[in-house]
Tab-separated table of C-alpha atoms in Angstrom:
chain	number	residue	atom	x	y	z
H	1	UNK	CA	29.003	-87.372	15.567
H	2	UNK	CA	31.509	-85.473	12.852
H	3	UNK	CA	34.771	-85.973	13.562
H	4	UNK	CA	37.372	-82.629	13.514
H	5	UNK	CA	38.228	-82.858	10.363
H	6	UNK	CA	34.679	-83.374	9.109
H	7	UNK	CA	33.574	-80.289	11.260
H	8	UNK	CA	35.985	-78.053	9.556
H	9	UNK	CA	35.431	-79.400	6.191
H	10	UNK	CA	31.348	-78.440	6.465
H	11	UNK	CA	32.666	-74.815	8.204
H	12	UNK	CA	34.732	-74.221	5.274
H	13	UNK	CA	32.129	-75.216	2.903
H	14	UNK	CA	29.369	-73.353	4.848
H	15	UNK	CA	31.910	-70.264	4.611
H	16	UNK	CA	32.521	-70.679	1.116
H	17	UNK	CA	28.438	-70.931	0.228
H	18	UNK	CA	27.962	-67.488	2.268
H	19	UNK	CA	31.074	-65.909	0.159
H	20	UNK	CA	29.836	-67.171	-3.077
H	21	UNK	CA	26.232	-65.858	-2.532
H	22	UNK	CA	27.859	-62.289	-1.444
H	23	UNK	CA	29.982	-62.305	-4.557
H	24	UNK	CA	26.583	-63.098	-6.376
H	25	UNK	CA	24.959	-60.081	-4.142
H	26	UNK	CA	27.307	-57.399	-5.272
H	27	UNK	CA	27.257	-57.835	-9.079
H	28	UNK	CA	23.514	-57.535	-9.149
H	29	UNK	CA	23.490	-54.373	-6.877
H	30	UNK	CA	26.695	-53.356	-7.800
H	31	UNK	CA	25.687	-54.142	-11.843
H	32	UNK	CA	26.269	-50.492	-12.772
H	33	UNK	CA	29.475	-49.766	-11.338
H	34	UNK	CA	30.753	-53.372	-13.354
H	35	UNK	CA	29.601	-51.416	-16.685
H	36	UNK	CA	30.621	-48.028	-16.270
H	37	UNK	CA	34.584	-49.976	-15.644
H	38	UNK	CA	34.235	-52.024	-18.625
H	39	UNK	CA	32.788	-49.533	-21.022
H	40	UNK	CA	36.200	-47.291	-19.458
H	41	UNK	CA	38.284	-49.606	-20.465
H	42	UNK	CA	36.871	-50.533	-23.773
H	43	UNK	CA	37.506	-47.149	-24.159
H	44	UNK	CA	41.479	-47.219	-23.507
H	45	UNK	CA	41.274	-50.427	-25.158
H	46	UNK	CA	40.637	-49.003	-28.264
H	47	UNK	CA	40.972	-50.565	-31.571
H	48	UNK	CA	42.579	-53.482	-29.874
H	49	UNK	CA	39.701	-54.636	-28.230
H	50	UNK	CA	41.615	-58.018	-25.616
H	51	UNK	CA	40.137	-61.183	-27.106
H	52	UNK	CA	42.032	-63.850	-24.222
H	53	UNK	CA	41.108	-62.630	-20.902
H	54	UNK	CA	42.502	-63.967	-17.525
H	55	UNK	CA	40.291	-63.308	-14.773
H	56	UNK	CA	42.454	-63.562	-11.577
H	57	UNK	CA	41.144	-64.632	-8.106
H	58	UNK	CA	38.044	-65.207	-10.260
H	59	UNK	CA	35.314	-65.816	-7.441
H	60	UNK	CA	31.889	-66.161	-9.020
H	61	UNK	CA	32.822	-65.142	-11.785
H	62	UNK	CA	31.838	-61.159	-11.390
H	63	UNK	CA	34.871	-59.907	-13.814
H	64	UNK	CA	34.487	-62.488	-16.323
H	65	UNK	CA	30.623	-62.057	-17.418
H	66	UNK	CA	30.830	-57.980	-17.268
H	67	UNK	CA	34.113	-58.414	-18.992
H	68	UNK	CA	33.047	-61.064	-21.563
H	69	UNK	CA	29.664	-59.099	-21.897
H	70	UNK	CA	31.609	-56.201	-22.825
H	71	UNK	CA	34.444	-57.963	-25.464
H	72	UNK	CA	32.179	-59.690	-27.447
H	73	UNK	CA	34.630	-61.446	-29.236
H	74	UNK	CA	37.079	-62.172	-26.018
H	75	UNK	CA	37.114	-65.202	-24.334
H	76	UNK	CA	38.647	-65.860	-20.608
H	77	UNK	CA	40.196	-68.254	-18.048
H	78	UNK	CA	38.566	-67.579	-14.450
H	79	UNK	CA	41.663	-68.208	-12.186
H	80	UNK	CA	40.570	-69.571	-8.467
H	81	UNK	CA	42.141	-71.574	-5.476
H	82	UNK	CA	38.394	-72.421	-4.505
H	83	UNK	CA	36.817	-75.418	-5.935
H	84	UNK	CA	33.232	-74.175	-4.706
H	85	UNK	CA	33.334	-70.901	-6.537
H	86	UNK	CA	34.862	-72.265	-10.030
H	87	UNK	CA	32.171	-74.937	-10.323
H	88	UNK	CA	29.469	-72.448	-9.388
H	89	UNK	CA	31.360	-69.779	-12.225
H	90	UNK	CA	30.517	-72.897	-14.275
H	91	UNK	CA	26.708	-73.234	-13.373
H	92	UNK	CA	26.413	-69.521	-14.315
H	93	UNK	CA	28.858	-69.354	-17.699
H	94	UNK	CA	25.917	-72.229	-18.978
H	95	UNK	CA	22.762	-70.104	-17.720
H	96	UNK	CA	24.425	-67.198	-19.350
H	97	UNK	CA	25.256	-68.926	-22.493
H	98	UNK	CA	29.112	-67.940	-22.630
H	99	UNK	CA	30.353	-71.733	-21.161
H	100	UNK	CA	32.057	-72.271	-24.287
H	101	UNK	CA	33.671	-68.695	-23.885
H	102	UNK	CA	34.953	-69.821	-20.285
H	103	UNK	CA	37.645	-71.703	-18.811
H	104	UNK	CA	38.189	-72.658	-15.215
H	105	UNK	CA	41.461	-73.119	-13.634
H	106	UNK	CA	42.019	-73.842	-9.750
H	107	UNK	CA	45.540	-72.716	-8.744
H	108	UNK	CA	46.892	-71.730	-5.591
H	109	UNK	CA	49.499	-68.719	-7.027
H	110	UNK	CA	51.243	-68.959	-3.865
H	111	UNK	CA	52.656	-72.317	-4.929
H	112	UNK	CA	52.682	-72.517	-9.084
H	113	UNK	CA	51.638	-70.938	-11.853
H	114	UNK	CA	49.809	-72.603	-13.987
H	115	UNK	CA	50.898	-71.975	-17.643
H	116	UNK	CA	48.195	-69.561	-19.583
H	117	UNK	CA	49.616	-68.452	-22.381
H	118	UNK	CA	49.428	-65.007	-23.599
H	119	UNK	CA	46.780	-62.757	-22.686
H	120	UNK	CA	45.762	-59.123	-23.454
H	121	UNK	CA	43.776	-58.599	-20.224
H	122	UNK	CA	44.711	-59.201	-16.685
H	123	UNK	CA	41.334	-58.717	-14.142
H	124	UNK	CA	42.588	-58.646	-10.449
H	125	UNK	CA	39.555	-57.398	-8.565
H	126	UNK	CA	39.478	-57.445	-4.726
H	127	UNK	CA	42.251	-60.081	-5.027
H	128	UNK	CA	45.376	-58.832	-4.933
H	129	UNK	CA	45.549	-57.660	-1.454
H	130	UNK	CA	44.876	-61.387	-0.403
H	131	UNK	CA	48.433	-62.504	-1.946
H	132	UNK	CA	50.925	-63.443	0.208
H	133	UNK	CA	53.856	-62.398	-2.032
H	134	UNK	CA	52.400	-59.797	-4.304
H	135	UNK	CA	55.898	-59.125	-6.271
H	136	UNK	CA	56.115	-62.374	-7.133
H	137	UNK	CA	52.373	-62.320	-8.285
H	138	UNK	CA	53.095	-59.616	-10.345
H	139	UNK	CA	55.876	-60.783	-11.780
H	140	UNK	CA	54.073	-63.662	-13.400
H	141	UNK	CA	51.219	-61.612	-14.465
H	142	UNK	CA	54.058	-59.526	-16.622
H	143	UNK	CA	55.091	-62.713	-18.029
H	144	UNK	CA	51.617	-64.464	-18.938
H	145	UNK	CA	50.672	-60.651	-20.780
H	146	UNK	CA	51.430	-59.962	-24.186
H	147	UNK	CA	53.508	-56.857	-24.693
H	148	UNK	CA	50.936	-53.739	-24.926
H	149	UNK	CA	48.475	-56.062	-22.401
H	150	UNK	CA	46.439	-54.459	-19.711
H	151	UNK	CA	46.274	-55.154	-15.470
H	152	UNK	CA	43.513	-54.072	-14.015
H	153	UNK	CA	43.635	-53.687	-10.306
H	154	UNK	CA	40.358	-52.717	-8.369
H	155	UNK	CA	40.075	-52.675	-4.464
H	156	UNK	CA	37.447	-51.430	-2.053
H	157	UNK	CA	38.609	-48.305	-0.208
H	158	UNK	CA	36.615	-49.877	2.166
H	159	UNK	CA	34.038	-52.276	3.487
H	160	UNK	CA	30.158	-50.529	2.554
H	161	UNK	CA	28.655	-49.132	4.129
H	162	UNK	CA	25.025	-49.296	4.600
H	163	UNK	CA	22.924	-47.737	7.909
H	164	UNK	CA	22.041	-44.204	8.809
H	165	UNK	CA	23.745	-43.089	11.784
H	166	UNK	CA	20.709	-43.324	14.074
H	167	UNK	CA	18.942	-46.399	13.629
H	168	UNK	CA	16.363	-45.671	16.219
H	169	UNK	CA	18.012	-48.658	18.645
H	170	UNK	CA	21.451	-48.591	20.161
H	171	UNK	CA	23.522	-45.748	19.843
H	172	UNK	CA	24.228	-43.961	17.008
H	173	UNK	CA	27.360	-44.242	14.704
H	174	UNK	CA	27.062	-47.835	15.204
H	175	UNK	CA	28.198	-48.582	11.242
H	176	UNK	CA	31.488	-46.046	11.889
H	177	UNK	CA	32.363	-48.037	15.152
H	178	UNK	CA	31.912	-51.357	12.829
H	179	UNK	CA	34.770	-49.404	10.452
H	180	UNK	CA	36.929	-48.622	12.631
H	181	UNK	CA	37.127	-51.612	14.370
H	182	UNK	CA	37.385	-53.297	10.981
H	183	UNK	CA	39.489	-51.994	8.156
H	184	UNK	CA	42.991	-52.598	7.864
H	185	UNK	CA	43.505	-50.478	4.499
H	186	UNK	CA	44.413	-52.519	1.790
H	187	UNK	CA	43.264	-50.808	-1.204
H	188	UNK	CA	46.659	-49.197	-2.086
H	189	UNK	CA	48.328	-52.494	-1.301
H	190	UNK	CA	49.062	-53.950	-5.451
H	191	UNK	CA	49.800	-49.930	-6.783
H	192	UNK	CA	53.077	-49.702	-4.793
H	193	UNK	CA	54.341	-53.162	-6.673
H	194	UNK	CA	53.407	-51.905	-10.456
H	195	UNK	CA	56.508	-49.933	-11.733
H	196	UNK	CA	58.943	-52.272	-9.723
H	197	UNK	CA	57.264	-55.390	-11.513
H	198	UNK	CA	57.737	-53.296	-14.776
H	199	UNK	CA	54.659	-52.180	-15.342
H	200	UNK	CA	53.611	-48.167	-16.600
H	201	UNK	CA	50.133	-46.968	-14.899
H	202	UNK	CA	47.784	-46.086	-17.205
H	203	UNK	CA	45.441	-44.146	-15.536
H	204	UNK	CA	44.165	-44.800	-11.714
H	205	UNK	CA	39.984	-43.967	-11.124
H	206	UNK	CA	38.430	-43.774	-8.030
H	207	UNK	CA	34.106	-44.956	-8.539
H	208	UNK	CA	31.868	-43.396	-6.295
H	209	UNK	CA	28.975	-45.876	-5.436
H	210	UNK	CA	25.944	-44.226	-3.778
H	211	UNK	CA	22.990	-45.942	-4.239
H	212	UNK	CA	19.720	-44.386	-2.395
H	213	UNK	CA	15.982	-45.732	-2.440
H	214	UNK	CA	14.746	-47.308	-4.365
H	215	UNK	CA	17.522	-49.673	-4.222
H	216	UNK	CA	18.031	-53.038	-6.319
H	217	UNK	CA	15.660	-55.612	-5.155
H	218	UNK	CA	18.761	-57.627	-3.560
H	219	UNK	CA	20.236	-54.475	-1.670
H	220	UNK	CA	18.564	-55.512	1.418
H	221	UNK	CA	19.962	-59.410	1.048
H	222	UNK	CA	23.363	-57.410	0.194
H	223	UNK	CA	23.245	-55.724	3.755
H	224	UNK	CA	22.231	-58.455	5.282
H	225	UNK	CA	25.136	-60.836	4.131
H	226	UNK	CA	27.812	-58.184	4.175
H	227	UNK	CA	27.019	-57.268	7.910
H	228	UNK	CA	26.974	-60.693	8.802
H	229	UNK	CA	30.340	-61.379	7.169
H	230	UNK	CA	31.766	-58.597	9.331
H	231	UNK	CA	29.925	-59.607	12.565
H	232	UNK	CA	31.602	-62.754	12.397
H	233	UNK	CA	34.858	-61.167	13.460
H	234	UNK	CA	33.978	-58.139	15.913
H	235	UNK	CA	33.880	-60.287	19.285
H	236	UNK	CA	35.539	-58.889	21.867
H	237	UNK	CA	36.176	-55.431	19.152
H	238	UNK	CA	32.882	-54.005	20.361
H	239	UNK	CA	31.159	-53.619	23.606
H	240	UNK	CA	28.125	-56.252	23.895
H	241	UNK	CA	25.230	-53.419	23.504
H	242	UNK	CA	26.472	-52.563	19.579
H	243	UNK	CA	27.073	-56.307	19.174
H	244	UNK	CA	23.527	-56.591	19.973
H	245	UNK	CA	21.744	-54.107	18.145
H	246	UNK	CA	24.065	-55.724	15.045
H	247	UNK	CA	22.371	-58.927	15.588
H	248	UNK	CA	19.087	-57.359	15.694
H	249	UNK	CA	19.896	-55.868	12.301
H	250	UNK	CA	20.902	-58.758	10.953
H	251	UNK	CA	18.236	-60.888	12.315
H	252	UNK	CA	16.396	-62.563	9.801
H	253	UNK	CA	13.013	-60.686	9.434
H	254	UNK	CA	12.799	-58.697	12.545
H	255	UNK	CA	11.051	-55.354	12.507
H	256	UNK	CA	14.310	-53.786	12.877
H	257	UNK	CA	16.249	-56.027	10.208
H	258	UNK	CA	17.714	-54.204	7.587
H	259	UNK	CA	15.574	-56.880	5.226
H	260	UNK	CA	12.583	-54.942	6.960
H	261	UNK	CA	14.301	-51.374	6.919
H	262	UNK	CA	13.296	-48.281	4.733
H	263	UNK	CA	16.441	-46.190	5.670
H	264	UNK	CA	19.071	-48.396	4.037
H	265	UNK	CA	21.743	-46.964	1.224
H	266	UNK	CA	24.560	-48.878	-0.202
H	267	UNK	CA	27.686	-46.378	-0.224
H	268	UNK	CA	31.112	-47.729	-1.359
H	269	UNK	CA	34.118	-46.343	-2.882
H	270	UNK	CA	36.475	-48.597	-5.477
H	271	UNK	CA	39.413	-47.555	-6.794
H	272	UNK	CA	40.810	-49.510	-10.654
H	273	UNK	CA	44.446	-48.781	-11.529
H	274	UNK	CA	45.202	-50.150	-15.421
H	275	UNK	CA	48.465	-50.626	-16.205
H	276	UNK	CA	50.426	-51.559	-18.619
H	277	UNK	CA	53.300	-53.951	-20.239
H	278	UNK	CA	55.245	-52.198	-22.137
């Protein structure tokens, strides 16, 4: 019988699998979205193309391979708390061929810094809004960039969204009733620290993701994750007949499980500040 500790350890670890695989998930259905940002900022980047990278909050390892696909010549350091994902950002920098191109560093910002040396490209995607003292983030992200260096901030407006609003079972507007249950609103949460930290915005672009049939081949898996990442916290948010018809939807490979469904979109909106140090 696992002991308490044990039991957590294996939830955490279970957790971290399922957040890896969605990270995984929205690069490869989210693939074009990742290029259109990086040929942008190749294109602000100019004739001084960043060749040290820092890759903050790294994940799987999303911003580093579109980034390091894009700078040819760059290499990066994939900043993560998380064991899990850094080792699997490892298993992928060999099967794409840039290991040598790729450093891993596990960190917890909230408690030191590691020292990184200069770099001409800071990647915060999806990250910042998780820091507990953003200013303070910031403020060492100014330091570690070379003078003329580039942040890039990107957040989701909000969670995606996926499902027509009638779904033939339940009632409709189940997905909206999901949202608003849901989002707290964090995607403006890093912009309001820039110019206090020092910082000059660049430029700030919203990127409309719409993506219709025929979707990706792992659009359906996307779905499927996502709104079971979000199921796991709407007890007691929504009344037990849309909690059901959720679990029917996410059911493995019922006839009514978006892996089965031919009425599924992905629709998502991201906005990417780039600033600057000066």
């Amino acid at each position: 019988m696992k002991n308490q500790h044990e039991h957590h350890h294996s939830a955490n670890a279970a957790d971290e699998a399922a957040m890896a695989e969605l990270l995984d998930l929205d690069a490869e259905v989210l693939h074009a979205y990742l290029s259109d940002v990086t040929a942008w900022l190749k294109e602000m980047t100019g004739d001084r193309p960043p060749r040290r990278i820092l890759d903050l909050g790294s994940g799987t390892g999303t911003g580093t391979f579109a980034l390091l696909k894009r700078f040819e010549r760059a290499d990066a350091t994939a900043l993560d708390i998380s064991p899990h994902m850094l080792r699997h950002l490892g298993h992928k920098a060999r099967d794409l061929g840039v290991a040598g191109r790729v450093r891993a560093v596990q960190a917890d910002l909230g408690v030191a810094w590691p020292s990184l040396g200069p770099v001409d490209l800071v990647w915060a995607a999806s990250s910042m809004h998780h820091m507990a003292d953003p200013p303070h983030v910031l403020a060492e992200v100014f330091k570690a960039l070379r003078p003329g260096g580039l942040l890039v901030v990107s957040e989701m407006d909000s969670f995606p969204r996926f499902l027509p609003d009638d779904l033939g079972l339940g009632r409709p507007g189940l997905e909206a009733r999901v949202h608003a249950a849901r989002d707290g609103g964090p995607a403006d949460a890093a912009s309001a620290h820039l110019s206090p930290a020092g910082f000059t915005l660049e430029a700030k672009r919203s990127f409309v993701i719409d993506l219709r049939d025929p979707l990706p081949a792992a659009a359906r898996r996307y779905a499927q994750v996502s709104l079971r990442r979000v199921r796991a916290h709407l007890d007691g948010l929504l009344d037990a007949g849309d909690l059901a018809t959720l679990d029917t939807l996410i059911d493995g490979d019922g006839p009514d499980g978006v892996l089965r469904r031919d009425d599924l979109a992905v629709r998502s909106t991201r906005t990417v500040w780039v600033a600057r140090r000066p």
